[in-house]
Coordinates of C-alpha atoms and ligand atoms in Angstrom, one line a residue:
Chain R
M1 CA 136.5 42.7 46.9
S2 CA 133.5 40.6 47.7
L3 CA 132.8 37.1 46.4
I4 CA 129.5 38.0 44.8
E5 CA 129.0 41.8 43.5
I6 CA 125.6 42.4 42.0
D7 CA 125.4 46.0 40.8
D8 CA 122.3 47.9 39.4
L9 CA 121.4 44.8 37.7
V10 CA 118.4 45.0 35.4
V11 CA 117.0 41.8 33.8
E12 CA 114.2 41.7 31.4
F13 CA 112.3 38.9 29.8
R14 CA 110.6 38.9 26.3
T15 CA 107.2 37.7 26.5
P16 CA 104.4 37.6 23.9
R17 CA 102.9 40.4 25.9
G18 CA 105.9 42.7 25.7
T19 CA 108.9 43.1 27.8
V20 CA 108.9 42.0 31.6
R21 CA 111.4 43.7 34.0
A22 CA 112.2 41.2 36.4
L23 CA 115.0 43.0 38.1
A24 CA 115.0 46.8 38.1
G25 CA 118.5 47.7 39.6
A26 CA 119.1 45.3 42.1
T27 CA 122.2 45.7 44.1
L28 CA 123.8 43.1 46.5
H29 CA 127.2 42.1 47.7
A30 CA 128.0 39.0 49.7
S31 CA 131.6 37.9 50.9
A32 CA 133.0 34.7 51.2
G33 CA 131.5 32.4 53.9
E34 CA 128.5 34.8 54.4
R35 CA 125.0 33.3 54.8
I36 CA 122.5 35.6 53.4
A37 CA 118.7 35.2 52.9
I38 CA 116.7 37.0 50.3
V39 CA 113.1 37.3 51.2
G40 CA 110.3 38.9 49.0
E41 CA 106.9 38.2 47.8
S42 CA 106.1 36.2 44.8
G43 CA 107.4 37.7 41.6
S44 CA 109.7 40.1 43.3
G45 CA 112.8 38.8 41.4
K46 CA 114.2 36.4 43.9
S47 CA 114.8 33.5 41.5
T48 CA 116.1 35.9 38.9
I49 CA 118.7 37.1 40.9
G50 CA 119.7 33.7 42.0
T51 CA 119.9 32.4 38.5
A52 CA 121.6 35.5 37.3
I53 CA 124.7 34.7 39.5
G54 CA 125.4 31.7 37.3
A55 CA 124.1 33.5 33.9
L56 CA 121.4 30.9 33.8
L57 CA 118.6 33.0 33.0
P58 CA 115.9 31.3 30.9
A59 CA 116.3 31.6 27.0
N60 CA 113.7 34.5 26.8
G61 CA 115.6 36.5 29.5
G62 CA 118.9 38.6 29.3
F63 CA 120.9 41.3 31.2
A64 CA 119.8 44.8 30.2
G65 CA 122.0 46.6 32.5
G66 CA 124.3 46.6 35.5
T67 CA 126.8 43.8 36.3
V68 CA 127.2 40.5 38.0
R69 CA 130.7 39.7 39.3
V70 CA 131.7 36.5 40.9
D71 CA 135.0 36.6 42.3
G72 CA 135.8 39.7 40.4
V73 CA 135.0 38.5 37.1
D74 CA 131.9 39.7 35.3
V75 CA 129.7 36.9 34.3
G76 CA 128.2 38.9 31.6
T77 CA 131.5 38.9 29.5
L78 CA 132.3 35.2 30.1
D79 CA 132.2 33.0 26.9
R80 CA 130.7 29.5 26.9
P81 CA 133.7 27.7 28.2
G82 CA 134.3 30.2 30.8
L83 CA 130.8 30.1 32.0
R84 CA 130.9 26.2 32.2
R85 CA 134.1 26.6 34.3
L86 CA 132.4 29.1 36.7
R87 CA 129.5 26.8 37.1
R88 CA 131.6 23.7 37.5
E89 CA 134.1 25.2 39.9
T90 CA 132.3 28.0 42.0
L91 CA 128.5 27.5 42.1
G92 CA 126.2 25.0 43.4
F93 CA 122.4 25.1 43.0
I94 CA 119.9 23.5 45.3
P95 CA 116.5 23.2 43.6
Q96 CA 113.0 23.9 44.5
D97 CA 111.5 20.7 43.1
P98 CA 114.4 18.4 43.6
I99 CA 112.7 15.2 41.9
A100 CA 112.0 17.1 38.7
T101 CA 115.9 18.2 38.3
L102 CA 117.0 14.5 38.5
N103 CA 117.0 12.6 35.2
P104 CA 113.8 10.4 35.5
T105 CA 115.5 7.6 33.2
M106 CA 118.7 7.0 35.4
R107 CA 119.0 5.6 38.8
V108 CA 120.2 7.8 41.7
G109 CA 123.6 6.0 41.6
G110 CA 124.1 6.4 38.1
Q111 CA 123.4 10.1 38.3
L112 CA 125.8 10.7 41.3
A113 CA 128.5 8.6 39.4
L114 CA 128.3 10.9 36.4
V115 CA 128.7 14.1 38.6
V116 CA 131.6 12.4 40.6
R117 CA 133.3 11.1 37.4
D118 CA 132.9 14.3 35.7
L119 CA 135.0 15.9 38.7
G120 CA 137.4 13.3 38.3
G121 CA 136.6 11.7 41.6
D122 CA 136.1 8.3 43.0
A123 CA 132.8 6.8 41.5
S124 CA 132.8 3.5 43.4
R125 CA 129.7 2.2 44.9
A126 CA 131.2 2.9 48.4
A127 CA 132.1 6.3 47.6
L128 CA 128.9 7.0 46.4
A129 CA 127.1 5.6 49.4
Q130 CA 129.7 7.7 51.5
L131 CA 128.5 10.8 49.7
L132 CA 124.8 9.9 50.5
E133 CA 125.6 9.2 54.2
E134 CA 127.0 12.6 54.5
V135 CA 123.7 14.0 53.7
Q136 CA 122.1 11.8 56.5
I137 CA 120.5 9.0 54.2
A138 CA 120.0 6.2 56.3
D139 CA 120.0 3.3 53.6
P140 CA 122.4 4.8 51.0
A141 CA 122.6 1.2 49.2
D142 CA 119.0 1.2 48.7
V143 CA 118.6 4.9 47.5
L144 CA 121.5 4.5 45.1
R145 CA 119.4 1.8 43.3
R146 CA 116.2 3.9 43.0
F147 CA 114.8 6.0 40.3
P148 CA 114.0 9.6 41.1
H149 CA 110.2 8.9 41.1
Q150 CA 110.7 6.4 43.8
L151 CA 112.3 9.0 46.4
S152 CA 110.4 11.2 48.7
G153 CA 110.8 14.9 48.6
G154 CA 113.1 15.0 51.5
M155 CA 115.1 12.2 50.2
A156 CA 115.5 13.7 46.5
Q157 CA 116.4 17.0 48.2
R158 CA 119.3 15.2 50.2
V159 CA 120.2 13.6 46.9
A160 CA 120.4 17.1 45.3
I161 CA 122.3 18.4 48.1
A162 CA 124.8 15.7 47.9
I163 CA 125.0 16.5 44.2
A164 CA 125.6 20.2 44.7
M165 CA 128.2 19.5 47.5
A166 CA 130.2 16.8 45.6
R167 CA 131.7 19.8 43.6
R168 CA 132.6 21.7 47.0
P169 CA 131.2 25.0 45.6
R170 CA 132.3 28.1 47.0
I171 CA 128.8 29.7 46.6
L172 CA 125.6 27.8 47.1
I173 CA 122.4 29.1 45.8
A174 CA 119.2 27.7 47.3
D175 CA 116.0 28.7 45.8
E176 CA 113.3 27.8 48.1
P177 CA 114.8 24.4 48.7
T178 CA 112.1 23.3 51.2
A179 CA 109.0 24.7 49.3
A180 CA 107.9 21.2 48.3
L181 CA 108.5 19.4 51.9
D182 CA 106.5 19.2 54.8
A183 CA 107.4 21.0 58.0
N184 CA 109.6 18.5 60.1
V185 CA 111.5 17.4 56.9
R186 CA 111.9 21.0 56.2
R187 CA 114.0 21.7 59.3
E188 CA 116.3 18.7 58.8
V189 CA 117.0 19.9 55.1
L190 CA 117.8 23.4 56.2
K191 CA 120.2 22.1 58.8
L192 CA 121.8 20.0 56.2
V193 CA 122.3 22.9 54.0
F194 CA 123.7 25.2 56.3
E195 CA 125.9 22.7 58.0
A196 CA 127.4 21.4 54.8
A197 CA 128.1 25.2 53.9
E198 CA 129.5 25.6 57.3
Q199 CA 132.2 22.8 56.8
T200 CA 133.1 23.7 53.2
G201 CA 133.1 27.6 54.1
A202 CA 130.7 28.1 51.2
T203 CA 128.7 31.4 51.0
V204 CA 125.0 30.5 51.1
V205 CA 122.3 32.7 49.1
W206 CA 119.0 31.4 50.3
L207 CA 115.9 32.4 48.5
S208 CA 112.9 32.2 50.8
H209 CA 109.5 33.2 51.9
D210 CA 109.9 32.0 55.4
L211 CA 110.9 34.8 57.6
D212 CA 110.8 32.7 60.8
A213 CA 113.3 30.3 59.4
V214 CA 115.5 33.2 58.0
A215 CA 115.5 34.3 61.6
K216 CA 116.9 31.2 62.7
W217 CA 119.5 30.6 60.1
C218 CA 120.8 33.9 58.7
R219 CA 122.4 36.8 60.4
R220 CA 121.9 38.9 57.2
V221 CA 118.7 39.3 55.2
A222 CA 118.0 41.3 52.1
V223 CA 114.3 42.2 51.2
M224 CA 113.3 42.4 47.6
Y225 CA 110.4 44.2 46.1
R226 CA 109.6 44.6 42.4
G227 CA 113.1 43.9 41.2
R228 CA 115.0 45.8 43.8
I229 CA 116.7 45.1 46.8
V230 CA 114.9 47.3 49.1
E231 CA 116.3 46.7 52.5
D232 CA 119.7 44.9 53.5
G233 CA 121.2 44.4 56.8
P234 CA 121.4 42.2 60.1
T235 CA 118.5 39.9 60.4
A236 CA 117.8 41.1 63.9
S237 CA 117.5 44.7 63.2
V238 CA 115.7 44.3 59.9
L239 CA 113.0 42.1 61.7
E240 CA 113.0 44.3 64.7
A241 CA 112.9 47.7 63.2
P242 CA 112.2 47.5 59.4
E243 CA 112.8 50.8 57.6
H244 CA 111.1 50.0 54.4
P245 CA 107.4 50.2 54.4
Y246 CA 107.2 47.0 52.2
T247 CA 109.3 45.1 54.8
Q248 CA 107.0 46.3 57.5
S249 CA 104.0 44.8 55.7
L250 CA 106.0 41.6 55.0
L251 CA 106.7 41.2 58.8
A252 CA 103.2 41.7 59.8
A253 CA 102.0 38.7 57.5
M254 CA 104.7 36.5 59.4
P255 CA 103.0 33.5 60.7
S256 CA 104.6 33.7 64.2
R257 CA 103.5 37.3 64.4
L258 CA 99.8 36.6 63.2
R259 CA 98.9 35.4 66.5
R260 CA 99.3 38.8 68.1
G261 CA 96.5 40.2 66.0
V262 CA 98.4 42.5 63.7
E263 CA 96.3 43.2 60.7
V264 CA 97.5 41.5 57.6
R265 CA 97.5 43.3 54.3
T266 CA 100.1 43.0 51.6
Y267 CA 102.2 46.0 50.8
T268 CA 100.8 46.4 47.4
E269 CA 97.3 46.5 48.8
M270 CA 98.4 49.0 51.3
L271 CA 99.8 51.2 48.6
A272 CA 96.7 50.9 46.5
S273 CA 94.5 51.9 49.2
Q274 CA 96.6 54.9 50.1
A275 CA 97.0 56.2 46.5
G276 CA 93.7 55.2 45.7
E277 CA 94.9 53.8 42.1
P278 CA 95.1 50.3 40.6
D279 CA 98.6 48.6 40.8
D280 CA 100.3 48.7 37.4
A281 CA 100.6 45.1 36.1
E282 CA 104.2 45.4 34.5
V283 CA 106.2 44.1 37.3
G284 CA 105.2 41.4 39.7
A285 CA 102.6 38.7 39.2
Chain I
M1 CA 104.7 -12.7 36.2
Q2 CA 103.3 -9.2 35.7
T3 CA 105.2 -8.7 32.4
L4 CA 104.2 -12.2 31.3
R5 CA 100.5 -11.5 31.7
W6 CA 101.1 -8.1 30.1
V7 CA 102.9 -9.6 27.1
G8 CA 100.0 -12.2 27.0
R9 CA 97.4 -9.5 26.7
R10 CA 99.1 -7.7 24.2
L11 CA 99.7 -10.6 22.0
L12 CA 96.0 -11.2 22.3
M13 CA 95.3 -7.7 21.3
G14 CA 97.8 -8.1 18.4
L15 CA 95.6 -11.2 17.2
V16 CA 92.5 -9.2 17.1
T17 CA 94.1 -6.6 15.2
L18 CA 95.5 -9.3 12.6
L19 CA 92.1 -10.6 12.2
G20 CA 90.8 -7.3 11.4
I21 CA 93.7 -6.7 8.8
A22 CA 93.0 -10.2 7.5
L23 CA 89.5 -9.3 6.8
L24 CA 90.4 -6.0 5.1
V25 CA 93.2 -7.6 3.1
F26 CA 90.9 -10.4 1.9
F27 CA 88.3 -8.3 0.6
A28 CA 90.5 -5.4 -0.7
A29 CA 92.4 -8.0 -2.8
R30 CA 89.2 -9.1 -4.5
L31 CA 88.3 -5.6 -5.3
V32 CA 91.1 -5.5 -7.9
P33 CA 89.1 -5.6 -11.1
G34 CA 89.5 -8.7 -13.4
Q35 CA 89.3 -12.3 -12.4
A36 CA 92.1 -15.0 -11.9
A37 CA 90.8 -17.3 -14.2
S38 CA 90.7 -14.9 -17.2
V39 CA 94.2 -13.5 -16.3
L40 CA 95.5 -17.1 -16.1
L41 CA 93.9 -18.7 -19.2
G42 CA 94.2 -15.4 -21.4
P43 CA 91.7 -14.0 -23.6
L44 CA 91.2 -16.9 -26.1
A45 CA 89.8 -19.3 -23.4
T46 CA 86.2 -20.6 -23.6
Q47 CA 83.6 -19.6 -20.8
E48 CA 83.5 -23.4 -19.8
Q49 CA 87.4 -23.3 -19.3
R50 CA 87.1 -20.2 -17.1
D51 CA 84.4 -21.8 -15.0
A52 CA 86.3 -24.8 -14.6
L53 CA 89.3 -23.2 -13.2
T54 CA 87.5 -20.7 -11.1
A55 CA 85.7 -23.8 -9.5
E56 CA 89.0 -25.6 -9.0
L57 CA 90.5 -22.5 -7.4
G58 CA 87.5 -22.4 -5.0
L59 CA 86.7 -18.9 -6.3
D60 CA 83.0 -19.7 -7.4
R61 CA 81.9 -20.0 -3.6
D62 CA 80.7 -16.6 -1.8
L63 CA 83.3 -14.5 -0.5
F64 CA 82.5 -15.3 3.2
T65 CA 82.9 -19.0 2.8
Q66 CA 86.0 -18.3 0.8
F67 CA 87.3 -16.3 3.7
G68 CA 86.3 -18.9 6.4
I69 CA 88.2 -21.5 4.5
W70 CA 91.3 -19.3 4.0
I71 CA 91.4 -18.0 7.8
G72 CA 91.0 -21.6 8.7
K73 CA 94.1 -22.8 7.0
V74 CA 95.9 -19.6 8.0
V75 CA 95.7 -20.4 11.7
T76 CA 97.3 -23.6 11.1
G77 CA 100.1 -21.8 9.2
D78 CA 98.9 -22.7 5.5
F79 CA 98.6 -19.6 3.5
G80 CA 97.6 -21.6 0.5
D81 CA 99.4 -22.2 -2.7
S82 CA 100.2 -19.6 -5.3
I83 CA 97.7 -19.6 -8.1
I84 CA 100.5 -19.1 -10.7
S85 CA 103.3 -21.4 -9.5
G86 CA 101.3 -23.8 -7.6
Q87 CA 103.9 -23.6 -4.8
P88 CA 103.0 -23.0 -1.2
V89 CA 102.9 -19.2 -0.8
L90 CA 105.0 -19.2 2.3
D91 CA 107.8 -21.1 0.4
E92 CA 107.7 -18.4 -2.3
I93 CA 107.8 -15.6 0.1
A94 CA 110.6 -17.3 2.3
L95 CA 112.7 -17.5 -0.9
R96 CA 112.5 -13.8 -1.4
L97 CA 112.5 -12.6 2.3
P98 CA 116.3 -12.5 2.8
V99 CA 116.5 -10.0 -0.3
T100 CA 114.0 -7.8 1.1
A101 CA 115.1 -8.1 4.7
T102 CA 118.8 -7.0 3.8
L103 CA 117.5 -4.2 1.8
A104 CA 115.2 -3.0 4.9
L105 CA 118.0 -3.5 7.4
M106 CA 120.4 -1.6 5.4
A107 CA 117.9 1.1 4.7
L108 CA 116.8 1.5 8.4
G109 CA 120.4 1.5 9.6
I110 CA 121.5 4.1 7.2
A111 CA 118.3 6.1 8.2
L112 CA 119.2 6.0 11.8
L113 CA 122.9 6.6 11.3
V114 CA 122.0 9.9 9.5
G115 CA 118.6 10.8 10.8
V116 CA 119.5 10.7 14.7
P117 CA 122.6 12.8 14.6
L118 CA 121.1 15.3 12.3
G119 CA 117.8 15.6 14.4
V120 CA 119.8 16.2 17.6
L121 CA 122.0 18.8 15.7
Q122 CA 118.6 20.6 14.4
A123 CA 117.3 20.5 17.9
L124 CA 120.5 22.0 19.4
R125 CA 120.4 24.8 16.9
A126 CA 116.8 25.3 16.8
R127 CA 116.9 28.0 19.5
R128 CA 119.5 30.2 17.6
R129 CA 118.0 32.5 14.9
G130 CA 118.1 30.8 11.3
G131 CA 119.6 27.8 13.1
A132 CA 119.9 24.7 11.1
V133 CA 118.1 26.0 8.2
G134 CA 120.0 24.1 5.6
S135 CA 119.4 20.6 7.3
R136 CA 115.7 21.4 7.9
V137 CA 115.4 22.1 4.1
I138 CA 117.1 18.8 3.2
S139 CA 114.9 16.8 5.8
G140 CA 111.9 18.5 4.5
L141 CA 112.8 17.6 1.0
G142 CA 113.5 14.1 2.1
I143 CA 110.1 13.5 3.4
S144 CA 108.4 15.0 0.4
V145 CA 110.1 13.8 -2.6
P146 CA 108.5 10.5 -3.7
E147 CA 110.3 7.4 -3.9
F148 CA 109.6 6.9 -7.5
V149 CA 110.9 10.2 -8.4
L150 CA 114.2 9.8 -6.6
G151 CA 114.5 6.2 -7.5
A152 CA 114.0 6.9 -11.2
L153 CA 116.7 9.7 -10.9
V154 CA 119.0 7.5 -9.3
V155 CA 118.4 4.6 -11.9
L156 CA 118.9 6.9 -14.7
L157 CA 121.9 8.4 -13.3
F158 CA 123.6 5.0 -12.8
S159 CA 122.5 3.7 -16.2
T160 CA 123.7 6.5 -18.2
V161 CA 126.8 7.4 -16.2
P162 CA 129.2 4.4 -15.8
L163 CA 130.1 4.5 -12.2
G164 CA 131.2 0.9 -11.7
I165 CA 127.6 -0.2 -10.3
T166 CA 125.3 -2.2 -12.7
I167 CA 121.7 -1.6 -12.3
G168 CA 119.3 -4.2 -12.9
A169 CA 122.0 -7.2 -12.5
F170 CA 120.8 -7.9 -8.7
T171 CA 123.2 -10.4 -6.9
A172 CA 121.6 -12.1 -3.9
I173 CA 123.5 -12.0 -0.6
S174 CA 123.4 -15.9 -0.2
D175 CA 125.2 -16.2 -3.8
D176 CA 128.1 -13.6 -3.1
L177 CA 128.2 -11.7 0.2
W178 CA 130.1 -8.7 -1.3
L179 CA 128.3 -8.3 -4.6
G180 CA 124.9 -8.7 -2.9
L181 CA 125.9 -6.0 -0.4
V182 CA 126.8 -3.8 -3.3
S183 CA 123.7 -4.3 -5.4
S184 CA 121.4 -3.7 -2.4
L185 CA 123.3 -0.5 -1.4
L186 CA 121.6 1.7 -4.2
P187 CA 118.1 0.8 -3.5
A188 CA 118.7 0.9 0.3
L189 CA 120.0 4.4 -0.3
V190 CA 116.9 5.4 -2.2
L191 CA 114.6 3.9 0.6
S192 CA 116.8 5.4 3.4
V193 CA 116.1 8.9 2.2
F194 CA 112.5 9.1 3.4
C195 CA 113.3 7.1 6.6
A196 CA 116.3 9.2 7.5
A197 CA 114.2 12.4 6.9
A198 CA 111.4 11.1 9.3
T199 CA 113.8 9.9 11.6
A200 CA 115.5 13.4 11.8
R201 CA 112.2 15.2 12.2
T202 CA 111.0 13.0 15.0
T203 CA 114.5 13.0 16.8
R204 CA 114.4 16.7 16.6
D205 CA 111.0 17.1 17.9
A206 CA 111.7 14.5 20.8
V207 CA 114.9 16.4 21.6
L208 CA 113.5 19.7 21.7
G209 CA 110.9 18.3 24.2
V210 CA 113.7 16.8 26.4
L211 CA 115.8 20.1 26.4
V212 CA 113.2 22.1 28.4
E213 CA 113.1 19.5 31.1
P214 CA 114.3 20.8 34.5
W215 CA 117.0 18.1 34.9
I216 CA 118.6 19.6 31.6
Q217 CA 118.7 23.1 33.4
A218 CA 120.3 21.5 36.1
A219 CA 123.0 19.8 34.2
V220 CA 123.7 23.1 32.5
G221 CA 123.8 24.7 35.9
R222 CA 126.4 22.2 36.9
G223 CA 128.4 23.4 33.9
E224 CA 128.4 20.0 32.0
R225 CA 129.5 20.1 28.4
P226 CA 126.7 20.1 25.9
W227 CA 127.5 16.9 24.4
A228 CA 127.8 15.1 27.7
I229 CA 124.3 16.3 28.4
V230 CA 123.1 15.1 25.2
R231 CA 124.7 11.6 25.7
H232 CA 123.6 11.2 29.3
H233 CA 120.3 13.2 29.8
V234 CA 118.6 13.8 26.3
L235 CA 119.2 10.7 24.0
R236 CA 117.8 8.2 26.3
N237 CA 114.9 10.2 27.4
A238 CA 114.0 11.1 23.7
S239 CA 114.5 7.5 22.3
I240 CA 110.9 6.2 23.0
P241 CA 109.4 8.1 20.0
I242 CA 112.4 7.3 17.8
L243 CA 112.3 3.7 18.7
T244 CA 108.5 3.7 17.8
L245 CA 109.1 5.3 14.6
A246 CA 112.1 2.8 13.7
A247 CA 109.7 0.0 14.4
T248 CA 107.0 1.3 12.1
L249 CA 109.8 1.9 9.5
L250 CA 111.1 -1.6 9.6
A251 CA 107.4 -2.9 9.3
Y252 CA 107.1 -1.1 6.4
L253 CA 110.3 -1.9 4.7
L254 CA 109.9 -5.5 5.4
G255 CA 106.4 -5.5 3.9
G256 CA 108.2 -5.1 0.7
A257 CA 109.3 -1.7 -0.8
V258 CA 107.2 -2.2 -3.9
I259 CA 108.3 0.8 -6.0
V260 CA 111.9 0.6 -5.2
E261 CA 112.2 -3.1 -5.7
G262 CA 110.4 -2.6 -8.8
L263 CA 112.5 0.1 -10.0
F264 CA 115.9 -1.6 -9.2
N265 CA 114.7 -5.1 -10.4
V266 CA 115.2 -6.3 -6.8
P267 CA 113.7 -10.0 -6.6
G268 CA 112.3 -9.2 -3.1
V269 CA 108.9 -9.4 -1.4
G270 CA 107.8 -6.3 -3.1
S271 CA 108.2 -7.0 -6.7
Y272 CA 106.8 -10.3 -6.0
M273 CA 103.7 -8.7 -4.6
L274 CA 103.6 -6.4 -7.5
L275 CA 103.6 -9.4 -9.9
A276 CA 100.9 -11.1 -7.6
M277 CA 98.7 -8.0 -8.0
D278 CA 99.1 -8.0 -11.8
R279 CA 98.1 -11.7 -12.0
R280 CA 95.4 -11.7 -9.2
D281 CA 97.3 -14.2 -7.2
Y282 CA 95.3 -13.5 -4.2
A283 CA 96.9 -16.1 -1.8
V284 CA 100.2 -14.1 -2.5
I285 CA 98.8 -10.8 -1.8
Q286 CA 97.1 -11.9 1.3
A287 CA 100.0 -13.6 2.8
A288 CA 102.6 -10.6 2.0
V289 CA 100.2 -8.2 3.6
M290 CA 99.7 -10.5 6.7
L291 CA 103.4 -10.7 6.9
A292 CA 103.8 -7.2 7.2
A293 CA 101.2 -7.0 9.7
V294 CA 102.5 -9.6 11.9
V295 CA 105.8 -7.8 11.8
F296 CA 104.1 -4.5 12.7
V297 CA 102.2 -6.2 15.7
V298 CA 105.4 -8.0 17.1
M299 CA 107.3 -4.7 16.8
S300 CA 105.0 -2.7 18.7
V301 CA 104.8 -5.2 21.5
L302 CA 108.7 -5.0 21.4
V303 CA 108.8 -1.3 21.4
E304 CA 106.4 -1.1 24.1
L305 CA 108.4 -3.5 26.4
A306 CA 111.6 -1.4 25.4
S307 CA 109.8 1.8 26.7
N308 CA 109.0 0.3 30.0
L309 CA 112.8 -0.4 30.2
I310 CA 113.9 3.0 29.0
D311 CA 111.5 5.2 31.3
P312 CA 110.6 3.5 34.5
R313 CA 107.7 5.9 34.9
V314 CA 106.1 4.6 31.7
S315 CA 104.6 1.7 33.5
T316 CA 102.1 0.5 30.8
M317 CA 102.5 -2.9 32.1
G318 CA 100.9 -2.4 35.4
A319 CA 97.8 -0.7 33.9
T320 CA 94.7 -2.6 33.3
T321 CA 93.7 -1.3 29.9
Ligands
LIG1 N1 111.0 33.0 31.8 C1 110.3 34.2 32.2 N2 109.6 34.7 31.2 C2 108.8 35.9 31.6 N3 108.7 36.3 32.6 C3 109.5 35.8 33.8 C4 110.3 34.8 33.5 N4 110.8 34.3 34.8 C5 110.3 35.2 35.8 N5 109.4 36.1 35.0 C6 108.8 37.4 35.8 O1 109.9 37.9 36.3 C7 109.4 38.4 37.5 C8 110.3 38.0 38.7 O2 110.2 36.5 38.7 P1 111.0 35.4 39.7 O3 110.7 34.2 39.3 O4 112.3 36.0 39.7 O5 110.2 35.9 41.1 P2 110.3 35.2 42.5 O6 110.8 36.2 43.6 O7 111.4 34.1 42.4 O8 108.9 34.6 42.9 P3 108.6 33.2 43.6 O9 108.5 33.6 44.9 O10 107.1 33.0 43.2 O11 109.4 32.2 43.1 C9 108.0 38.0 37.9 O12 107.2 38.9 37.4 C10 107.8 36.8 36.6 O13 106.6 36.6 36.1
LIG2 MG1 111.3 31.9 42.7

């Protein structure tokens, strides 16, 4: 039994313009301690699959088929207290926009204290400062006193990581955690995420656009396209010898390969020019 | 320092507002048909008698001169004497203010105690289908039923059915604390219905606005309990519009709940104002309205100060406007 088992998962959103199928039979298994990157173009369903693991879909969305199992438990069948327990004890989320996920009216120290106290831990100033030191914040006492809007993006992301890791989650889901950061901060934050996961043995599910960084940090990569996992395997072989045509086009658009003069076209453009018909707009955005 | 300068600027703006209100009140009071002299002297007085009294009261001069004289005295804290009693208006109002203030604070207290939880509940249930229909109907009714209808019903009920509370026999808090509270309770309840309904609606909208914020999603993702989320991550963030409303309600209530005070025979600022209007006692009307306006201006400065404390991003104090 794997820690995460997603089988033929279908997720639909109700919108004023009809039903949008964000996941169309996605299958992905991950075992304890594994680091897996999910890559795919915008709208392919990465965020949806990430939130589905905690049954945290937006209110207008729902499971329409398939199952998500975490540690053998079907999250679709859990009641509210059961879901809360799953989220508290097993999952940790690292957000894309860390400043927005912090309460703007409360100092960093206050928010950390709430989280720690909720877990029955030590919420003394010293203990909180220690938590911030673990995520390499140089002046924890100062950061504890700040409000979220007084933090830089990198600093806020470190705080978010500290909050997520305070619960020692067995599964860490990071949805483009570096999208809002500049290049060198990006590297540091990724290092932090993977080192923290290494220490606690957490499984990492990293949703990303950045194939170069994926090649560096994950031994396994899954490629999403239009709500399905279309390719899944060791990063080296997927990147060297992609089987699915979409993966090939994705690779061709990699910044590190652009220099080699490979023509850049998205897969959708490629399909459209082959079939000579417009792309149906139902899935993808 | 910055805060002080900001408060100074706001108070200055408040003074300008008050001057505008003073103008409005002064002229509006004189739009009420009928003249003070005729009302005072009765229909049998001669024209000479009336003219003499009018001159004595300074009402024969043109309106702008009258306004100038009045405002000149007001800035020194002299609101003039009541035409009827001859006593300084401020003393007359000060005599009645404690009654109205008790009523206002009780009504506001009840409104917040009922309205805020009701609004939060409505917001939490809003996303379920058919959620909170009952409480929404109640607060809709509360906002739309006029006070005089509700008040009249309550008066009728309590004066026909003996329930141990006597209507009409008002006891002041200063005379007897317990009886004073009891006799304020019914009118306060009637007043609080509208206030509670308005509070519930404002709370609901504010909470709904906060519930979709990313930090709420994050707290849900951490598996925090709904009530813990409401307490730590919703209420404080939703409190600015609620505070603003509470301040407005308090100013409105302190200005004298004219209808309810009249219905329940409460000897407060409201019934005094009603009497003053009836007798064209301009000085009293003007002073009572100015009092409400001052309360309003002070409250809005306080609320803005509080907003800056509640949400550090709302830094209106730094803004130059
Ligand atoms: N709340 C929602 N309501 C309606 N449609 C949604 C909602 N959330 C996602 N979708 C749709 O579902 C599909 C998948 O979205 P998702 O956010 O999972 O993509 P993604 O791969 O994470 O994209 P990105 O790289 O831009 O973050 C898209 O077509 C999107 O428009
Ligand atoms: Mg996404």
